[in-house]
Amino acid sequence: MNETEGLRLRRVQRPQVITDELPEHRNKGSGTYSGKVFQVTLLSLGGFLLLPLLVIILIIESPIHPEVFSLKEPPLMKGCWEPNLKLREAERLFEDQITGPESIVNIGDVFYAGTADGKIVKLIGRRIHTVTRLGKLPCGSREEESSCGRPLGIRVGPNGTLFVADAYLGLFQVNPTTGEATQLVSGGQVVAGRKLSFINDVAVTQDGKKIYFTDSSSRWQRRDYMHLIMEATADGRVLEYDTESRELTVLMENLRFPNGIQLLPDEESVLVAETTMARIRRVHVAGLNKGGMDTFIDNLPGFPDNIRPSSTGGYWVAMSSVRPNPGFSMLDFLSQRPWIKKFIFKLFSQEVLMKFVPRYSLVAELHDGGICTRSFHDPNGLVAAYVSEVHEHKGSLYLGSFRSPYIAKLDLSKV
């Protein structure tokens, strides 16, 4: 091989190196173009799928028709309302043996409660006995609740009889020994043009002649209580049943979720928790002011449930959800934005929404004038969740719950 041929070979090899790089540049350009096509295709597909969904959301009728209402700015959680962990000193009784003991009473050292499976149970020591079942089996599902029954408020009347408010089936008198149940008021009946759809709590005079109870809504049943809260329907009532004449009378109406009810000592008025409005009303049921109503306490830091007497002459109020200040209250925020409520209920069921409601158990003792004297808290409901009632007995508080599988007991000497 001579020198000229060697040069020719080297010249031939150089262009080969250059041509090896050219396909790489061409592939980069091709990859960029393919990526853009993929992005456009993906966006088009996303729009194709989302557009019908948006149309469906707009077309679907919301199950609720919320009303605009106003709540005052929540009170600062200081002073009597200062957060603490005192409820976490409670112990759980009958855990996983009882579900949803909404309301509790005692005759001596024997306790009675209504449960989520439609039963009235007797609690003696560590044992649970069924007194009676107000509805019929099967029980356990949302669809079966109306026939199974859901006992809520319970009271002890004269001669040791029990008076029970069942959300669906009505008002009952129960013999705690024999289990015999007598229906006094049937649920679902129309009274003064409105149906008794959600019978909630009950109070009885000392002589047993008058029974007062709340009907939380004529539109919504207990199983749809989140719909009632979010819609803020003002169709709740307080009624009176005369056990002698069997006459049923509407005493007050147009309340937003009337819940717990408690007779005052003079038996001329009752305290009524108006849950949606975060306040407690006083309804005059006898005397010169009969038919009137005023406010016992307004702008509570939580949404009140049942009201029961305390040993110091005050009243225990249970709240399972609070309006934190400082903090953010979703229900306060939504009260002025009904369109957001409608949208939420188009997308989510009540069961799903409950998972987004922050748990915070708060029980407070209130005295005349709505003065708070002490409060016990369990942020996040770690020990006592979904509290519905506070029943005081022999220096301890027994906490009912509308969905927890236990009763919580708090020894007051420890707090």
mmCIF file of N, CA, C and O in Angstrom, residues 111-200:
data_model
loop_
_atom_site.group_PDB
_atom_site.id
_atom_site.type_symbol
_atom_site.label_atom_id
_atom_site.label_comp_id
_atom_site.label_asym_id
_atom_site.label_seq_id
_atom_site.Cartn_x
_atom_site.Cartn_y
_atom_site.Cartn_z
ATOM 1 N N PHE A 111 -78.053 -0.017 84.354
ATOM 2 C CA PHE A 111 -78.126 0.962 83.270
ATOM 3 C C PHE A 111 -78.941 0.398 82.104
ATOM 4 O O PHE A 111 -78.973 -0.818 81.867
ATOM 5 N N TYR A 112 -79.554 1.308 81.372
ATOM 6 C CA TYR A 112 -80.335 0.941 80.191
ATOM 7 C C TYR A 112 -79.920 1.854 79.034
ATOM 8 O O TYR A 112 -79.613 3.036 79.237
ATOM 9 N N ALA A 113 -79.937 1.300 77.837
ATOM 10 C CA ALA A 113 -79.592 2.084 76.650
ATOM 11 C C ALA A 113 -80.258 1.492 75.420
ATOM 12 O O ALA A 113 -80.615 0.302 75.392
ATOM 13 N N GLY A 114 -80.440 2.312 74.395
ATOM 14 C CA GLY A 114 -80.923 1.839 73.102
ATOM 15 C C GLY A 114 -79.740 1.690 72.172
ATOM 16 O O GLY A 114 -78.793 2.481 72.233
ATOM 17 N N THR A 115 -79.759 0.692 71.314
ATOM 18 C CA THR A 115 -78.602 0.420 70.464
ATOM 19 C C THR A 115 -78.945 0.504 68.977
ATOM 20 O O THR A 115 -80.109 0.528 68.589
ATOM 21 N N ALA A 116 -77.894 0.517 68.156
ATOM 22 C CA ALA A 116 -78.067 0.681 66.717
ATOM 23 C C ALA A 116 -78.778 -0.493 66.058
ATOM 24 O O ALA A 116 -79.267 -0.364 64.928
ATOM 25 N N ASP A 117 -78.856 -1.637 66.740
ATOM 26 C CA ASP A 117 -79.547 -2.799 66.166
ATOM 27 C C ASP A 117 -80.980 -2.910 66.682
ATOM 28 O O ASP A 117 -81.570 -3.989 66.675
ATOM 29 N N GLY A 118 -81.544 -1.788 67.144
ATOM 30 C CA GLY A 118 -82.960 -1.739 67.475
ATOM 31 C C GLY A 118 -83.356 -2.281 68.829
ATOM 32 O O GLY A 118 -84.545 -2.464 69.096
ATOM 33 N N LYS A 119 -82.396 -2.531 69.709
ATOM 34 C CA LYS A 119 -82.716 -3.140 71.001
ATOM 35 C C LYS A 119 -82.642 -2.135 72.151
ATOM 36 O O LYS A 119 -81.914 -1.138 72.081
ATOM 37 N N ILE A 120 -83.394 -2.435 73.202
ATOM 38 C CA ILE A 120 -83.215 -1.782 74.491
ATOM 39 C C ILE A 120 -82.483 -2.796 75.358
ATOM 40 O O ILE A 120 -82.951 -3.933 75.521
ATOM 41 N N VAL A 121 -81.322 -2.414 75.866
ATOM 42 C CA VAL A 121 -80.509 -3.362 76.627
ATOM 43 C C VAL A 121 -80.346 -2.916 78.076
ATOM 44 O O VAL A 121 -80.418 -1.734 78.403
ATOM 45 N N LYS A 122 -80.140 -3.911 78.935
ATOM 46 C CA LYS A 122 -79.902 -3.685 80.364
ATOM 47 C C LYS A 122 -78.459 -4.066 80.655
ATOM 48 O O LYS A 122 -77.992 -5.142 80.264
ATOM 49 N N LEU A 123 -77.739 -3.186 81.340
ATOM 50 C CA LEU A 123 -76.328 -3.396 81.632
ATOM 51 C C LEU A 123 -76.163 -3.586 83.137
ATOM 52 O O LEU A 123 -76.379 -2.655 83.921
ATOM 53 N N ILE A 124 -75.803 -4.792 83.523
ATOM 54 C CA ILE A 124 -75.592 -5.109 84.934
ATOM 55 C C ILE A 124 -74.167 -5.591 85.105
ATOM 56 O O ILE A 124 -73.798 -6.666 84.598
ATOM 57 N N GLY A 125 -73.364 -4.809 85.806
ATOM 58 C CA GLY A 125 -71.959 -5.184 85.949
ATOM 59 C C GLY A 125 -71.299 -5.232 84.586
ATOM 60 O O GLY A 125 -71.261 -4.250 83.862
ATOM 61 N N ARG A 126 -70.822 -6.422 84.212
ATOM 62 C CA ARG A 126 -70.196 -6.585 82.902
ATOM 63 C C ARG A 126 -71.088 -7.332 81.922
ATOM 64 O O ARG A 126 -70.657 -7.680 80.824
ATOM 65 N N ARG A 127 -72.320 -7.559 82.329
ATOM 66 C CA ARG A 127 -73.236 -8.342 81.487
ATOM 67 C C ARG A 127 -74.234 -7.454 80.757
ATOM 68 O O ARG A 127 -74.650 -6.414 81.260
ATOM 69 N N ILE A 128 -74.629 -7.909 79.573
ATOM 70 C CA ILE A 128 -75.617 -7.197 78.761
ATOM 71 C C ILE A 128 -76.813 -8.119 78.538
ATOM 72 O O ILE A 128 -76.656 -9.254 78.084
ATOM 73 N N HIS A 129 -78.002 -7.620 78.865
ATOM 74 C CA HIS A 129 -79.228 -8.385 78.649
ATOM 75 C C HIS A 129 -80.164 -7.579 77.748
ATOM 76 O O HIS A 129 -80.283 -6.366 77.893
ATOM 77 N N THR A 130 -80.825 -8.256 76.855
ATOM 78 C CA THR A 130 -81.800 -7.590 75.994
ATOM 79 C C THR A 130 -83.138 -7.502 76.715
ATOM 80 O O THR A 130 -83.693 -8.516 77.143
ATOM 81 N N VAL A 131 -83.650 -6.273 76.849
ATOM 82 C CA VAL A 131 -84.954 -6.048 77.479
ATOM 83 C C VAL A 131 -86.057 -6.277 76.460
ATOM 84 O O VAL A 131 -87.016 -7.012 76.700
ATOM 85 N N THR A 132 -85.908 -5.655 75.301
ATOM 86 C CA THR A 132 -86.898 -5.821 74.234
ATOM 87 C C THR A 132 -86.315 -5.324 72.913
ATOM 88 O O THR A 132 -85.286 -4.659 72.881
ATOM 89 N N ARG A 133 -87.002 -5.676 71.860
ATOM 90 C CA ARG A 133 -86.661 -5.164 70.523
ATOM 91 C C ARG A 133 -87.908 -4.474 69.995
ATOM 92 O O ARG A 133 -88.981 -5.071 69.917
ATOM 93 N N LEU A 134 -87.785 -3.206 69.636
ATOM 94 C CA LEU A 134 -88.942 -2.426 69.210
ATOM 95 C C LEU A 134 -89.353 -2.717 67.772
ATOM 96 O O LEU A 134 -90.529 -2.665 67.434
ATOM 97 N N GLY A 135 -88.394 -3.018 66.914
ATOM 98 C CA GLY A 135 -88.686 -3.295 65.510
ATOM 99 C C GLY A 135 -88.582 -4.771 65.208
ATOM 100 O O GLY A 135 -88.788 -5.621 66.077
ATOM 101 N N LYS A 136 -88.259 -5.070 63.970
ATOM 102 C CA LYS A 136 -88.156 -6.473 63.562
ATOM 103 C C LYS A 136 -86.867 -6.715 62.781
ATOM 104 O O LYS A 136 -86.312 -5.804 62.160
ATOM 105 N N LEU A 137 -86.414 -7.946 62.831
ATOM 106 C CA LEU A 137 -85.218 -8.340 62.086
ATOM 107 C C LEU A 137 -85.552 -8.446 60.601
ATOM 108 O O LEU A 137 -86.720 -8.620 60.237
ATOM 109 N N PRO A 138 -84.539 -8.326 59.726
ATOM 110 C CA PRO A 138 -83.111 -8.176 59.996
ATOM 111 C C PRO A 138 -82.730 -6.731 60.328
ATOM 112 O O PRO A 138 -83.477 -5.801 60.068
ATOM 113 N N CYS A 139 -81.539 -6.585 60.893
ATOM 114 C CA CYS A 139 -80.985 -5.283 61.243
ATOM 115 C C CYS A 139 -79.536 -5.216 60.754
ATOM 116 O O CYS A 139 -78.931 -6.238 60.478
ATOM 117 N N GLY A 140 -79.019 -4.023 60.670
ATOM 118 C CA GLY A 140 -77.598 -3.899 60.338
ATOM 119 C C GLY A 140 -77.286 -3.025 59.150
ATOM 120 O O GLY A 140 -76.211 -2.425 59.085
ATOM 121 N N SER A 141 -78.200 -2.935 58.174
ATOM 122 C CA SER A 141 -77.922 -2.118 57.002
ATOM 123 C C SER A 141 -78.726 -0.826 57.039
ATOM 124 O O SER A 141 -79.692 -0.694 57.794
ATOM 125 N N ARG A 142 -78.340 0.094 56.197
ATOM 126 C CA ARG A 142 -79.041 1.375 56.102
ATOM 127 C C ARG A 142 -80.487 1.163 55.670
ATOM 128 O O ARG A 142 -81.399 1.814 56.182
ATOM 129 N N GLU A 143 -80.706 0.258 54.747
ATOM 130 C CA GLU A 143 -82.048 0.005 54.222
ATOM 131 C C GLU A 143 -82.948 -0.638 55.274
ATOM 132 O O GLU A 143 -84.163 -0.426 55.276
ATOM 133 N N GLU A 144 -82.363 -1.428 56.188
ATOM 134 C CA GLU A 144 -83.148 -2.147 57.185
ATOM 135 C C GLU A 144 -83.445 -1.316 58.436
ATOM 136 O O GLU A 144 -84.269 -1.706 59.264
ATOM 137 N N GLU A 145 -82.790 -0.169 58.557
ATOM 138 C CA GLU A 145 -82.889 0.608 59.794
ATOM 139 C C GLU A 145 -84.319 1.043 60.112
ATOM 140 O O GLU A 145 -84.740 1.031 61.274
ATOM 141 N N SER A 146 -85.091 1.416 59.098
ATOM 142 C CA SER A 146 -86.441 1.927 59.349
ATOM 143 C C SER A 146 -87.386 0.850 59.892
ATOM 144 O O SER A 146 -88.301 1.150 60.666
ATOM 145 N N SER A 147 -87.189 -0.405 59.515
ATOM 146 C CA SER A 147 -88.032 -1.488 60.033
ATOM 147 C C SER A 147 -87.442 -2.104 61.297
ATOM 148 O O SER A 147 -88.167 -2.577 62.172
ATOM 149 N N CYS A 148 -86.124 -2.078 61.400
ATOM 150 C CA CYS A 148 -85.442 -2.586 62.591
ATOM 151 C C CYS A 148 -85.697 -1.662 63.773
ATOM 152 O O CYS A 148 -85.877 -2.091 64.908
ATOM 153 N N GLY A 149 -85.761 -0.346 63.478
ATOM 154 C CA GLY A 149 -85.913 0.648 64.529
ATOM 155 C C GLY A 149 -84.574 1.163 64.999
ATOM 156 O O GLY A 149 -83.541 0.486 64.881
ATOM 157 N N ARG A 150 -84.577 2.396 65.504
ATOM 158 C CA ARG A 150 -83.358 2.980 66.061
ATOM 159 C C ARG A 150 -83.715 3.779 67.309
ATOM 160 O O ARG A 150 -84.062 4.953 67.242
ATOM 161 N N PRO A 151 -83.636 3.132 68.497
ATOM 162 C CA PRO A 151 -83.914 3.837 69.747
ATOM 163 C C PRO A 151 -82.876 4.933 69.983
ATOM 164 O O PRO A 151 -81.673 4.674 69.922
ATOM 165 N N LEU A 152 -83.357 6.128 70.274
ATOM 166 C CA LEU A 152 -82.450 7.247 70.541
ATOM 167 C C LEU A 152 -82.612 7.687 71.995
ATOM 168 O O LEU A 152 -82.088 7.068 72.883
ATOM 169 N N GLY A 153 -83.384 8.763 72.243
ATOM 170 C CA GLY A 153 -83.540 9.230 73.619
ATOM 171 C C GLY A 153 -84.266 8.226 74.502
ATOM 172 O O GLY A 153 -85.188 7.546 74.067
ATOM 173 N N ILE A 154 -83.834 8.137 75.761
ATOM 174 C CA ILE A 154 -84.463 7.223 76.719
ATOM 175 C C ILE A 154 -84.512 7.900 78.085
ATOM 176 O O ILE A 154 -83.572 8.595 78.476
ATOM 177 N N ARG A 155 -85.634 7.726 78.787
ATOM 178 C CA ARG A 155 -85.811 8.342 80.107
ATOM 179 C C ARG A 155 -86.491 7.353 81.054
ATOM 180 O O ARG A 155 -87.191 6.429 80.618
ATOM 181 N N VAL A 156 -86.326 7.607 82.349
ATOM 182 C CA VAL A 156 -87.030 6.832 83.367
ATOM 183 C C VAL A 156 -88.225 7.648 83.830
ATOM 184 O O VAL A 156 -88.083 8.809 84.233
ATOM 185 N N GLY A 157 -89.412 7.036 83.777
ATOM 186 C CA GLY A 157 -90.621 7.710 84.219
ATOM 187 C C GLY A 157 -91.063 7.219 85.579
ATOM 188 O O GLY A 157 -90.335 6.483 86.265
ATOM 189 N N PRO A 158 -92.266 7.617 85.991
ATOM 190 C CA PRO A 158 -92.799 7.162 87.283
ATOM 191 C C PRO A 158 -92.889 5.632 87.338
ATOM 192 O O PRO A 158 -93.072 4.969 86.317
ATOM 193 N N ASN A 159 -92.724 5.103 88.520
ATOM 194 C CA ASN A 159 -92.831 3.652 88.753
ATOM 195 C C ASN A 159 -91.766 2.856 88.006
ATOM 196 O O ASN A 159 -91.935 1.658 87.759
ATOM 197 N N GLY A 160 -90.684 3.543 87.625
ATOM 198 C CA GLY A 160 -89.566 2.827 87.011
ATOM 199 C C GLY A 160 -89.789 2.360 85.594
ATOM 200 O O GLY A 160 -89.087 1.463 85.112
ATOM 201 N N THR A 161 -90.764 2.946 84.903
ATOM 202 C CA THR A 161 -90.959 2.593 83.496
ATOM 203 C C THR A 161 -89.985 3.387 82.632
ATOM 204 O O THR A 161 -89.504 4.452 83.030
ATOM 205 N N LEU A 162 -89.705 2.866 81.446
ATOM 206 C CA LEU A 162 -88.822 3.548 80.512
ATOM 207 C C LEU A 162 -89.639 4.177 79.396
ATOM 208 O O LEU A 162 -90.593 3.579 78.894
ATOM 209 N N PHE A 163 -89.274 5.399 79.032
ATOM 210 C CA PHE A 163 -89.868 6.048 77.868
ATOM 211 C C PHE A 163 -88.779 6.170 76.810
ATOM 212 O O PHE A 163 -87.695 6.700 77.078
ATOM 213 N N VAL A 164 -89.070 5.667 75.622
ATOM 214 C CA VAL A 164 -88.062 5.569 74.568
ATOM 215 C C VAL A 164 -88.550 6.255 73.294
ATOM 216 O O VAL A 164 -89.690 6.040 72.854
ATOM 217 N N ALA A 165 -87.678 7.076 72.719
ATOM 218 C CA ALA A 165 -87.966 7.710 71.430
ATOM 219 C C ALA A 165 -87.221 6.931 70.349
ATOM 220 O O ALA A 165 -85.993 6.911 70.329
ATOM 221 N N ASP A 166 -87.981 6.261 69.483
ATOM 222 C CA ASP A 166 -87.380 5.552 68.348
ATOM 223 C C ASP A 166 -87.503 6.430 67.112
ATOM 224 O O ASP A 166 -88.590 6.916 66.792
ATOM 225 N N ALA A 167 -86.399 6.633 66.422
ATOM 226 C CA ALA A 167 -86.365 7.559 65.294
ATOM 227 C C ALA A 167 -87.421 7.272 64.243
ATOM 228 O O ALA A 167 -87.961 8.187 63.608
ATOM 229 N N TYR A 168 -87.749 5.994 64.039
ATOM 230 C CA TYR A 168 -88.673 5.592 62.979
ATOM 231 C C TYR A 168 -90.023 5.107 63.516
ATOM 232 O O TYR A 168 -91.067 5.395 62.935
ATOM 233 N N LEU A 169 -89.980 4.347 64.592
ATOM 234 C CA LEU A 169 -91.172 3.634 65.034
ATOM 235 C C LEU A 169 -92.060 4.440 65.972
ATOM 236 O O LEU A 169 -93.236 4.125 66.119
ATOM 237 N N GLY A 170 -91.494 5.459 66.629
ATOM 238 C CA GLY A 170 -92.311 6.311 67.463
ATOM 239 C C GLY A 170 -91.890 6.369 68.913
ATOM 240 O O GLY A 170 -90.741 6.075 69.273
ATOM 241 N N LEU A 171 -92.848 6.723 69.762
ATOM 242 C CA LEU A 171 -92.618 6.886 71.189
ATOM 243 C C LEU A 171 -93.188 5.675 71.920
ATOM 244 O O LEU A 171 -94.329 5.276 71.686
ATOM 245 N N PHE A 172 -92.374 5.085 72.817
ATOM 246 C CA PHE A 172 -92.772 3.855 73.499
ATOM 247 C C PHE A 172 -92.627 3.974 75.016
ATOM 248 O O PHE A 172 -91.762 4.699 75.513
ATOM 249 N N GLN A 173 -93.466 3.217 75.703
ATOM 250 C CA GLN A 173 -93.314 3.002 77.140
ATOM 251 C C GLN A 173 -92.915 1.543 77.307
ATOM 252 O O GLN A 173 -93.576 0.640 76.785
ATOM 253 N N VAL A 174 -91.829 1.315 78.030
ATOM 254 C CA VAL A 174 -91.275 -0.038 78.143
ATOM 255 C C VAL A 174 -91.170 -0.447 79.607
ATOM 256 O O VAL A 174 -90.653 0.308 80.444
ATOM 257 N N ASN A 175 -91.648 -1.638 79.914
ATOM 258 C CA ASN A 175 -91.479 -2.205 81.238
ATOM 259 C C ASN A 175 -90.095 -2.863 81.288
ATOM 260 O O ASN A 175 -89.842 -3.835 80.572
ATOM 261 N N PRO A 176 -89.172 -2.329 82.104
ATOM 262 C CA PRO A 176 -87.799 -2.852 82.095
ATOM 263 C C PRO A 176 -87.668 -4.265 82.648
ATOM 264 O O PRO A 176 -86.657 -4.927 82.421
ATOM 265 N N THR A 177 -88.687 -4.729 83.360
ATOM 266 C CA THR A 177 -88.638 -6.072 83.938
ATOM 267 C C THR A 177 -89.172 -7.128 82.967
ATOM 268 O O THR A 177 -88.532 -8.160 82.724
ATOM 269 N N THR A 178 -90.342 -6.854 82.402
ATOM 270 C CA THR A 178 -90.974 -7.832 81.512
ATOM 271 C C THR A 178 -90.603 -7.625 80.041
ATOM 272 O O THR A 178 -90.767 -8.522 79.220
ATOM 273 N N GLY A 179 -90.153 -6.405 79.697
ATOM 274 C CA GLY A 179 -89.838 -6.099 78.300
ATOM 275 C C GLY A 179 -91.056 -5.718 77.487
ATOM 276 O O GLY A 179 -90.959 -5.477 76.280
ATOM 277 N N GLU A 180 -92.223 -5.633 78.124
ATOM 278 C CA GLU A 180 -93.439 -5.252 77.400
ATOM 279 C C GLU A 180 -93.327 -3.808 76.913
ATOM 280 O O GLU A 180 -93.028 -2.894 77.690
ATOM 281 N N ALA A 181 -93.556 -3.600 75.622
ATOM 282 C CA ALA A 181 -93.446 -2.272 75.025
ATOM 283 C C ALA A 181 -94.801 -1.825 74.497
ATOM 284 O O ALA A 181 -95.464 -2.552 73.753
ATOM 285 N N THR A 182 -95.211 -0.610 74.898
ATOM 286 C CA THR A 182 -96.484 -0.044 74.457
ATOM 287 C C THR A 182 -96.200 1.196 73.615
ATOM 288 O O THR A 182 -95.527 2.123 74.076
ATOM 289 N N GLN A 183 -96.702 1.208 72.402
ATOM 290 C CA GLN A 183 -96.490 2.359 71.533
ATOM 291 C C GLN A 183 -97.467 3.469 71.908
ATOM 292 O O GLN A 183 -98.677 3.281 71.913
ATOM 293 N N LEU A 184 -96.918 4.639 72.202
ATOM 294 C CA LEU A 184 -97.727 5.802 72.565
ATOM 295 C C LEU A 184 -97.973 6.699 71.363
ATOM 296 O O LEU A 184 -99.076 7.226 71.178
ATOM 297 N N VAL A 185 -96.952 6.892 70.568
ATOM 298 C CA VAL A 185 -97.031 7.715 69.355
ATOM 299 C C VAL A 185 -96.380 6.939 68.224
ATOM 300 O O VAL A 185 -95.247 6.461 68.364
ATOM 301 N N SER A 186 -97.066 6.790 67.124
ATOM 302 C CA SER A 186 -96.490 6.045 65.999
ATOM 303 C C SER A 186 -95.657 6.969 65.118
ATOM 304 O O SER A 186 -96.070 8.085 64.786
ATOM 305 N N GLY A 187 -94.491 6.482 64.752
ATOM 306 C CA GLY A 187 -93.634 7.240 63.859
ATOM 307 C C GLY A 187 -94.194 7.259 62.445
ATOM 308 O O GLY A 187 -94.895 6.344 62.036
ATOM 309 N N GLY A 188 -93.902 8.312 61.711
ATOM 310 C CA GLY A 188 -94.364 8.406 60.328
ATOM 311 C C GLY A 188 -95.746 9.003 60.164
ATOM 312 O O GLY A 188 -96.156 9.327 59.055
ATOM 313 N N GLN A 189 -96.487 9.157 61.255
ATOM 314 C CA GLN A 189 -97.824 9.734 61.136
ATOM 315 C C GLN A 189 -97.739 11.235 60.863
ATOM 316 O O GLN A 189 -96.746 11.885 61.181
ATOM 317 N N VAL A 190 -98.786 11.775 60.279
ATOM 318 C CA VAL A 190 -98.841 13.204 59.959
ATOM 319 C C VAL A 190 -99.484 13.950 61.129
ATOM 320 O O VAL A 190 -100.582 13.606 61.568
ATOM 321 N N VAL A 191 -98.776 14.941 61.627
ATOM 322 C CA VAL A 191 -99.274 15.774 62.721
ATOM 323 C C VAL A 191 -99.204 17.234 62.282
ATOM 324 O O VAL A 191 -98.128 17.726 61.926
ATOM 325 N N ALA A 192 -100.354 17.890 62.261
ATOM 326 C CA ALA A 192 -100.437 19.295 61.842
ATOM 327 C C ALA A 192 -99.811 19.501 60.463
ATOM 328 O O ALA A 192 -99.081 20.462 60.221
ATOM 329 N N GLY A 193 -100.084 18.559 59.565
ATOM 330 C CA GLY A 193 -99.659 18.697 58.183
ATOM 331 C C GLY A 193 -98.252 18.234 57.866
ATOM 332 O O GLY A 193 -97.826 18.310 56.715
ATOM 333 N N ARG A 194 -97.532 17.758 58.872
ATOM 334 C CA ARG A 194 -96.167 17.303 58.637
ATOM 335 C C ARG A 194 -95.959 15.909 59.234
ATOM 336 O O ARG A 194 -96.501 15.579 60.289
ATOM 337 N N LYS A 195 -95.133 15.143 58.563
ATOM 338 C CA LYS A 195 -94.871 13.768 58.997
ATOM 339 C C LYS A 195 -93.816 13.735 60.103
ATOM 340 O O LYS A 195 -92.865 14.521 60.108
ATOM 341 N N LEU A 196 -94.012 12.828 61.053
ATOM 342 C CA LEU A 196 -92.999 12.567 62.078
ATOM 343 C C LEU A 196 -91.950 11.644 61.465
ATOM 344 O O LEU A 196 -92.076 10.427 61.503
ATOM 345 N N SER A 197 -90.911 12.223 60.895
ATOM 346 C CA SER A 197 -89.924 11.444 60.151
ATOM 347 C C SER A 197 -88.667 11.115 60.946
ATOM 348 O O SER A 197 -87.953 10.173 60.613
ATOM 349 N N PHE A 198 -88.376 11.899 61.983
ATOM 350 C CA PHE A 198 -87.106 11.724 62.688
ATOM 351 C C PHE A 198 -87.302 12.072 64.170
ATOM 352 O O PHE A 198 -86.863 13.110 64.644
ATOM 353 N N ILE A 199 -87.999 11.179 64.897
ATOM 354 C CA ILE A 199 -88.192 11.379 66.332
ATOM 355 C C ILE A 199 -86.852 11.162 67.028
ATOM 356 O O ILE A 199 -86.152 10.194 66.760
ATOM 357 N N ASN A 200 -86.494 12.075 67.920
ATOM 358 C CA ASN A 200 -85.118 12.070 68.407
ATOM 359 C C ASN A 200 -84.975 11.879 69.915
ATOM 360 O O ASN A 200 -84.551 10.832 70.384
#
